[in-house]
């Protein structure tokens, strides 16, 4: 059976960072990237050769045009992107090093995406030919309009039998427009079929206190599936942060009956941590869309996540062969001529 | 008689531009500057050695801290700057070249300065020891709070007999918060003592149609002084733009009885046009504060404006000697060893 | 009648230049651009919003992938680009300044495009839905395979009634694979319907000696149409080079009965001359595809050419509004807020 | 009791380094910083919000002006900086990496600071309102004038009951103007009240041979206090250098009766080692000025030292919260949103 | 006995890399270096003060001139370099990081060096005053002409009693011009007197399967000397690659009777791996030319290799003192003032 | 008759400039070049293929090594360069633009070259095989040692019949070591055979007041030859500076009987004015050494001077063909493919 295309929905946001690990006050220029957790997933999937549409708003100015050009360059279909008069959301990031943490400050709550609404997206047209829909908990946290737009899309997608992955990250410092984030996320997870997350995410949504271990993960996944019967799979990624530049990650999964996990990968020279979770989600969706089994899929997803740490910017630009080599355990970084 | 210090009030805004004359979509990094028309005036005056305080809000994050560090570096007193939770205003600018115009897109209407209000500024404390207050028409165009804050300051300054310069630039694409810009500017010009502007600015405020020539300037200045008896001087700068990189400027003044004008200076290699009007205002205020007569002051102001075209960023970093040399007609650019 | 899409055929070549006007031996890094005369036309048209396919080969490595990503970013459809094992063609360019000329050295004759052949392009598929085909005299000069591939495409396009524009630039230092360039160009111009060129180009192809003036242009255009009855229009661009950074250009046209010409535009701060001819061709094709009359089309084309001189890289990134403003004579470069 | 301001005395020196870890001969540009061990301390303290004056000479040219602008930007009061005709001292540094050591070559012995003399500093005015004076052993090593100027300041400060910290680093390759460094340092330590140093520094000054361990440190501190009764505290920092980019540090203190020490912090990705000792001194002085007890102060100082390793340039730009978090043992570098 | 000069023969090739660890598709500029395994050896030796001539072709354009200027800058004698009409060979390299491997793609098989032939080199003139000749297995792999040119030089050098070192690296993806690489290397090793290589290299040439350990190395070296009686010494370097940025190396030697080896050096922050083997060869040749014994020579060579990992570009720019310090075991990277 | 090699004597000085036309206080890095008026002449001549030795001191550190590598890269023979313990002389330069002048501040009077002395140069060895000696008035202005060293070299060169060119620039702000500059220059011009200079230079040395015109030049040249009978030729360059970026130059000569002059060249986009006079001197010496007649030589020298204005750094990197094309009047800057 031939798979259809993938759709992602979310904010296209601009990241602005001083060069290297400089602080803002010692810099004269800023490197910038267009990203956003869902767009990052879209970009990774497009880089890997799958057809992907991204849905969202950008600003109706040369910044928005540059964002679209960036998405086109990744291979994302941008015909469902709206241009609106509000400025593109953005954030500044001072990149940390070693024991010094990175810091972020946002300017997004009055931006292009925050001003989206259900009337701006023709979900019937968007979902035509689509077999996979991906969303995260960031989008409904931005504004009422973003929440309503997403909900409309999910309801239609679920009705059409489209696979729906969710990465329901709860961030307490968002959710300023009046709704209760836990309730909204619970509602929207109920409209999804695949859960990307683990103990922390389940505890956030259900208000449970599962412990942070294999048994806790399995118990949490079971409870989640009981509460949300549309959910048929739970895929997780476990990170240990030793310093801003030294991380370890492995992946695990629960399909209702079986627990799977990957070897842990150690990453010693982190170039850029932003988007590593998105690289994981994209790797997983790639596996699901291309017929990998769960063990292959989480190994590929974990490797994608690991290799993203070595790439500047929000998007995993590594090719299939590079990722697969890491997935197979070759992490010696030996020169390819 | 010893002069007091100078105070400026207005938005500290961040400019973000691709390197050189690149377009956004062909760039990976952005040069940035902290500026804002009134802060630029403050910075120029501080560079020339006069004591200056700037009043306004910045964001309570590392961006706002960098803005304050920038102002401190210029020598501006920043003890009356508030840090607030709203993001610092900013704009993106694609710098043009030759026949291609520069383009700007703003993100300021929900920023730190837009959220200022009269309760945030202790004008009595600010105006202590101050002999000069400078404002422009940009500030009251941003928000009701900015307008009210400025008006309170002007009223007190006028009552204290402080010299008040205004550069009442009307920009139609601002003024989105509900008030009529022409009316507000007229009201605030009435609270000022020195008008920096010419035929265009008078026509904007009074709704007149004085022609764009020496006679028109004199007639406009006379009418302005009739309408606003606090105004005792009108200083203007006349620009001819041949291309984005080729400009000509001269200055003129009317003091109620006498018309003065400077020679025209031709600028053939424009490095940065932003802040050239502010350099003019700063040059003028410098002249007024240091006892130059009007002819000297407009020559110095015009030279300051001219030399700013050769300096990147928002602020005129040229020293007194460099400006004075241009004011005296030495424009050959001969190497100083 | 709704117009179809546009197809261009030619080498995607990499330009490598020291920063600014540096010489190679004083540099440590090189700026690079992907271009090529026909791809530049495609990119300009895609930037202006028209559907364009580019046909040609790139290398089957990360250089070729970057070239494809670049084309995707411009909005060009790249599904007919082949990846082959030969390295991407490239050239080094030292950019001149004022009285110092730019210099170029090529590495293209064993590259990806030089190794193309008719069996690598499915012209039926490529030309499906196409209303316009553009080619230049560079392609058949590279290799026998490039010549044969192009000829096959032109023959089919002509048979399908597609409009075919040609910019038949003859470069004597190419044509190293054995064929006579004049003869080949004459043959292929015979398969085209619109000639982009003037006295020089006609003289090169026909071996004539028409003089370089309005009368000469008309006479040359008439003779060309006599010899090649498929040609129904001749559009030309006349350049006067005062220095590497100072140029003047105007456009002229002959439709068999009427001579048209534009005002001359003076460009005083040339940022990048590469691709200015391609910007002209793209402007012209844009006019033809969108229903402009000839006077409008050559004014738009000439303005596109002029504004390209202010943009780094091979491609005209100016938008429709920016070009049209120059076409209407506004060349003062005044800041747009 | 409200604390007064802090004064530092010393050379403002310019550091010039090739980008990254490049060698000079492979570079075309140099990054530069204004620093100097005492100015670095001043800058750190000003960044943390304390009032600080720096005293010393700079060159009377645009280099000296840039140095003053830099200090102003840090928030240092520069009204006691003299501008003299001698060039600003400077050094070139090739930054090492891993097993390759950094290298430095100086050009300071005929510079602005070397030409200072007691008649150039009005110590009465400088010390007005001051509660803390900081000096290091570098200053008296530069020239007779620097020695005499410092001695005059210390004598007055001691008489006024000001706390005087000294970091009496002995560098054998300085001290070229004729005096015996050991004798001079011994004399000046006698005019100080807090000693920042340990076994090495005591052995240098007293000619003793205390061993490099906890007992040795306590014995050395005791002996020092016996010899110099003005000294009431000894604070030390112990560094283990594994490679140019891998270091470990902890702090210890002796107050005449009690030994204190901190946990050791491991720094794995050293960005810049210059100024880490100054960050320690500044952290310590910050603690002393703000009422921390000794255990808190050395933990804060050690954390300040550690985090400085992650910041380019001479000055610790980390804020209070960032330092305090490391002081409390959070060294995982987890992203702050 | 006074030693003569050194000659190296091989391709001068240009390396082009995105900045840092960027991928090509996320870059706008490329850093470039002129190198080539044999030229790197020449450059290292010239940097260390020995007289060296390099022999090979470069392109007759500004790229070739820049390559010659680069070699002159290193101190290499370039009077035997030919300028030919073919473009300089080059390769693109994406530098990896941690678990992501570096990738290389070549454009060299139709370049300047590939077009060399025996008639282009006057070996009698080249070898005048020469005491050492160095070649590698890359040169004869490029083209028949390169092979024939090298063979002619080796035959004459051997006849003149010149010491001949060979680093006979076999790369399977070269050797496209028709000859069997194993056979050619075997033939040319027979014309050499010192073998730089170990188990892998011997197995490649002899088709043996000696194991990768000390005993295997000794057995392989013995067999090699039996087969090629001109070979009197075998020097090897053993690398363990933990990641792209973490390596370990030691050196070993066999002189027919005695086995020698060095301590292993760990390199934790690899800046650039290219040319580290060449640094080893150059260190070894330096030792041989300056009278070190074998133990000293391999320690120096191993240290040269180690320190090269910390230097960007193809050439070891570390000075004698820096290398010798590492050779003596000082790898703490402590700052040298 | 075969010409010998050329020798130049003078300071190798380091130039440090903010990027572009930035001021120091708005910069974080500095571009640097090694130059010096006589070394610039040497470098130009070496670039043009003539054998040149430069004589002078550099610092015995990595800065001096980089200076030597730079000279080697230009092709200058550096075997007579001494390494001394004093730091390399340097200057900072803020590059102006248009009406803003460039500014320079020096740090050279205690540097490597200032500490040279006659015992450090073996003039017999240096002048072996030399046919041309070039010096300028900068060298004897630096220190007594530099003066004495130069005088010894000139006396020997004159005795050997070597052609001696002098560019006797008098700079009043040098000459701080005690001697009268006018007297010293007069003495040393008496030891020279070719004078590069015009009315200004003659008036400086002789204390005359010849007017600035053709007649004045001829009269000045005649008087000079009367006073200094060793002088047989006078070559001059006349510059008109319209702005920092717009200059005009022509050359003139007097050989005792005939006046010659070139056409004036206009330079509209000055990239770098430093070293343009040296490019003139080098062009002239090139002409003299290669057998051009005076008319050819001054045209070549004037063109070399003109084209240097378009090249960053101190040295004219243009090749013979590029210069000759400008000398022949082709200043249109048309692209060379």
mmCIF file of N, CA and C in Angstrom, chain B residues 168-203:
data_model
loop_
_atom_site.group_PDB
_atom_site.id
_atom_site.type_symbol
_atom_site.label_atom_id
_atom_site.label_comp_id
_atom_site.label_asym_id
_atom_site.label_seq_id
_atom_site.Cartn_x
_atom_site.Cartn_y
_atom_site.Cartn_z
ATOM 1 N N UNK B 168 9.286 66.566 15.028
ATOM 2 C CA UNK B 168 7.928 65.997 15.083
ATOM 3 C C UNK B 168 7.581 65.154 13.863
ATOM 4 N N UNK B 169 8.475 64.232 13.509
ATOM 5 C CA UNK B 169 8.237 63.418 12.309
ATOM 6 C C UNK B 169 6.881 62.711 12.403
ATOM 7 N N UNK B 170 6.049 62.917 11.385
ATOM 8 C CA UNK B 170 4.776 62.202 11.310
ATOM 9 C C UNK B 170 4.947 61.002 10.388
ATOM 10 N N UNK B 171 4.655 59.809 10.911
ATOM 11 C CA UNK B 171 4.715 58.622 10.035
ATOM 12 C C UNK B 171 3.343 57.982 10.035
ATOM 13 N N UNK B 172 2.747 57.988 8.863
ATOM 14 C CA UNK B 172 1.347 57.582 8.770
ATOM 15 C C UNK B 172 1.137 56.113 9.140
ATOM 16 N N UNK B 173 2.148 55.270 8.912
ATOM 17 C CA UNK B 173 1.925 53.844 9.186
ATOM 18 C C UNK B 173 2.089 53.494 10.657
ATOM 19 N N UNK B 174 2.492 54.460 11.470
ATOM 20 C CA UNK B 174 2.404 54.258 12.916
ATOM 21 C C UNK B 174 1.001 54.713 13.338
ATOM 22 N N UNK B 175 0.780 55.199 14.528
ATOM 23 C CA UNK B 175 -0.501 55.749 14.968
ATOM 24 C C UNK B 175 -1.637 54.738 14.837
ATOM 25 N N UNK B 176 -1.400 53.523 15.299
ATOM 26 C CA UNK B 176 -2.435 52.494 15.181
ATOM 27 C C UNK B 176 -3.248 52.331 16.460
ATOM 28 N N UNK B 177 -2.970 53.095 17.484
ATOM 29 C CA UNK B 177 -3.640 52.847 18.768
ATOM 30 C C UNK B 177 -4.896 53.686 18.965
ATOM 31 N N UNK B 178 -5.248 54.511 17.972
ATOM 32 C CA UNK B 178 -6.541 55.173 18.084
ATOM 33 C C UNK B 178 -6.545 56.694 18.030
ATOM 34 N N UNK B 179 -5.461 57.333 18.387
ATOM 35 C CA UNK B 179 -5.443 58.794 18.347
ATOM 36 C C UNK B 179 -5.076 59.313 16.965
ATOM 37 N N UNK B 180 -5.462 60.566 16.740
ATOM 38 C CA UNK B 180 -5.117 61.246 15.490
ATOM 39 C C UNK B 180 -3.727 61.853 15.626
ATOM 40 N N UNK B 181 -2.813 61.397 14.791
ATOM 41 C CA UNK B 181 -1.423 61.814 14.906
ATOM 42 C C UNK B 181 -1.218 63.309 14.740
ATOM 43 N N UNK B 182 -1.941 63.881 13.797
ATOM 44 C CA UNK B 182 -1.763 65.309 13.559
ATOM 45 C C UNK B 182 -2.145 66.106 14.799
ATOM 46 N N UNK B 183 -3.243 65.737 15.415
ATOM 47 C CA UNK B 183 -3.692 66.457 16.605
ATOM 48 C C UNK B 183 -2.719 66.305 17.768
ATOM 49 N N UNK B 184 -2.263 65.083 17.972
ATOM 50 C CA UNK B 184 -1.344 64.851 19.085
ATOM 51 C C UNK B 184 -0.060 65.627 18.886
ATOM 52 N N UNK B 185 0.483 65.566 17.670
ATOM 53 C CA UNK B 185 1.738 66.285 17.424
ATOM 54 C C UNK B 185 1.549 67.783 17.639
ATOM 55 N N UNK B 186 0.427 68.305 17.152
ATOM 56 C CA UNK B 186 0.162 69.732 17.336
ATOM 57 C C UNK B 186 0.132 70.082 18.822
ATOM 58 N N UNK B 187 -0.510 69.254 19.582
ATOM 59 C CA UNK B 187 -0.575 69.514 21.023
ATOM 60 C C UNK B 187 0.814 69.534 21.665
ATOM 61 N N UNK B 188 1.626 68.547 21.284
ATOM 62 C CA UNK B 188 2.929 68.414 21.943
ATOM 63 C C UNK B 188 3.938 69.438 21.427
ATOM 64 N N UNK B 189 3.828 69.806 20.148
ATOM 65 C CA UNK B 189 4.674 70.896 19.636
ATOM 66 C C UNK B 189 4.389 72.165 20.432
ATOM 67 N N UNK B 190 3.148 72.324 20.815
ATOM 68 C CA UNK B 190 2.784 73.483 21.639
ATOM 69 C C UNK B 190 3.487 73.522 22.991
ATOM 70 N N UNK B 191 3.977 72.356 23.425
ATOM 71 C CA UNK B 191 4.697 72.284 24.702
ATOM 72 C C UNK B 191 6.210 72.337 24.510
ATOM 73 N N UNK B 192 6.655 72.730 23.299
ATOM 74 C CA UNK B 192 8.084 72.697 22.972
ATOM 75 C C UNK B 192 8.571 74.102 22.659
ATOM 76 N N UNK B 193 9.909 74.280 22.636
ATOM 77 C CA UNK B 193 10.466 75.615 22.434
ATOM 78 C C UNK B 193 11.329 75.735 21.180
ATOM 79 N N UNK B 194 11.789 74.633 20.659
ATOM 80 C CA UNK B 194 12.609 74.663 19.441
ATOM 81 C C UNK B 194 12.088 73.593 18.503
ATOM 82 N N UNK B 195 11.832 74.010 17.245
ATOM 83 C CA UNK B 195 11.264 73.095 16.253
ATOM 84 C C UNK B 195 12.362 72.675 15.279
ATOM 85 N N UNK B 196 12.569 71.362 15.176
ATOM 86 C CA UNK B 196 13.533 70.856 14.194
ATOM 87 C C UNK B 196 12.718 70.253 13.070
ATOM 88 N N UNK B 197 12.642 70.988 11.971
ATOM 89 C CA UNK B 197 11.825 70.548 10.857
ATOM 90 C C UNK B 197 11.656 71.692 9.894
ATOM 91 N N UNK B 198 10.970 71.403 8.770
ATOM 92 C CA UNK B 198 10.822 72.428 7.749
ATOM 93 C C UNK B 198 9.430 72.410 7.165
ATOM 94 N N UNK B 199 9.365 72.648 5.875
ATOM 95 C CA UNK B 199 8.094 72.800 5.192
ATOM 96 C C UNK B 199 7.221 71.553 5.354
ATOM 97 N N UNK B 200 7.803 70.407 5.117
ATOM 98 C CA UNK B 200 7.010 69.185 5.206
ATOM 99 C C UNK B 200 6.404 69.002 6.591
ATOM 100 N N UNK B 201 7.219 69.195 7.605
ATOM 101 C CA UNK B 201 6.769 68.944 8.965
ATOM 102 C C UNK B 201 5.692 69.960 9.369
ATOM 103 N N UNK B 202 5.895 71.209 8.979
ATOM 104 C CA UNK B 202 4.879 72.216 9.312
ATOM 105 C C UNK B 202 3.571 71.900 8.588
ATOM 106 N N UNK B 203 3.681 71.580 7.307
ATOM 107 C CA UNK B 203 2.475 71.252 6.550
ATOM 108 C C UNK B 203 1.724 70.065 7.165
#
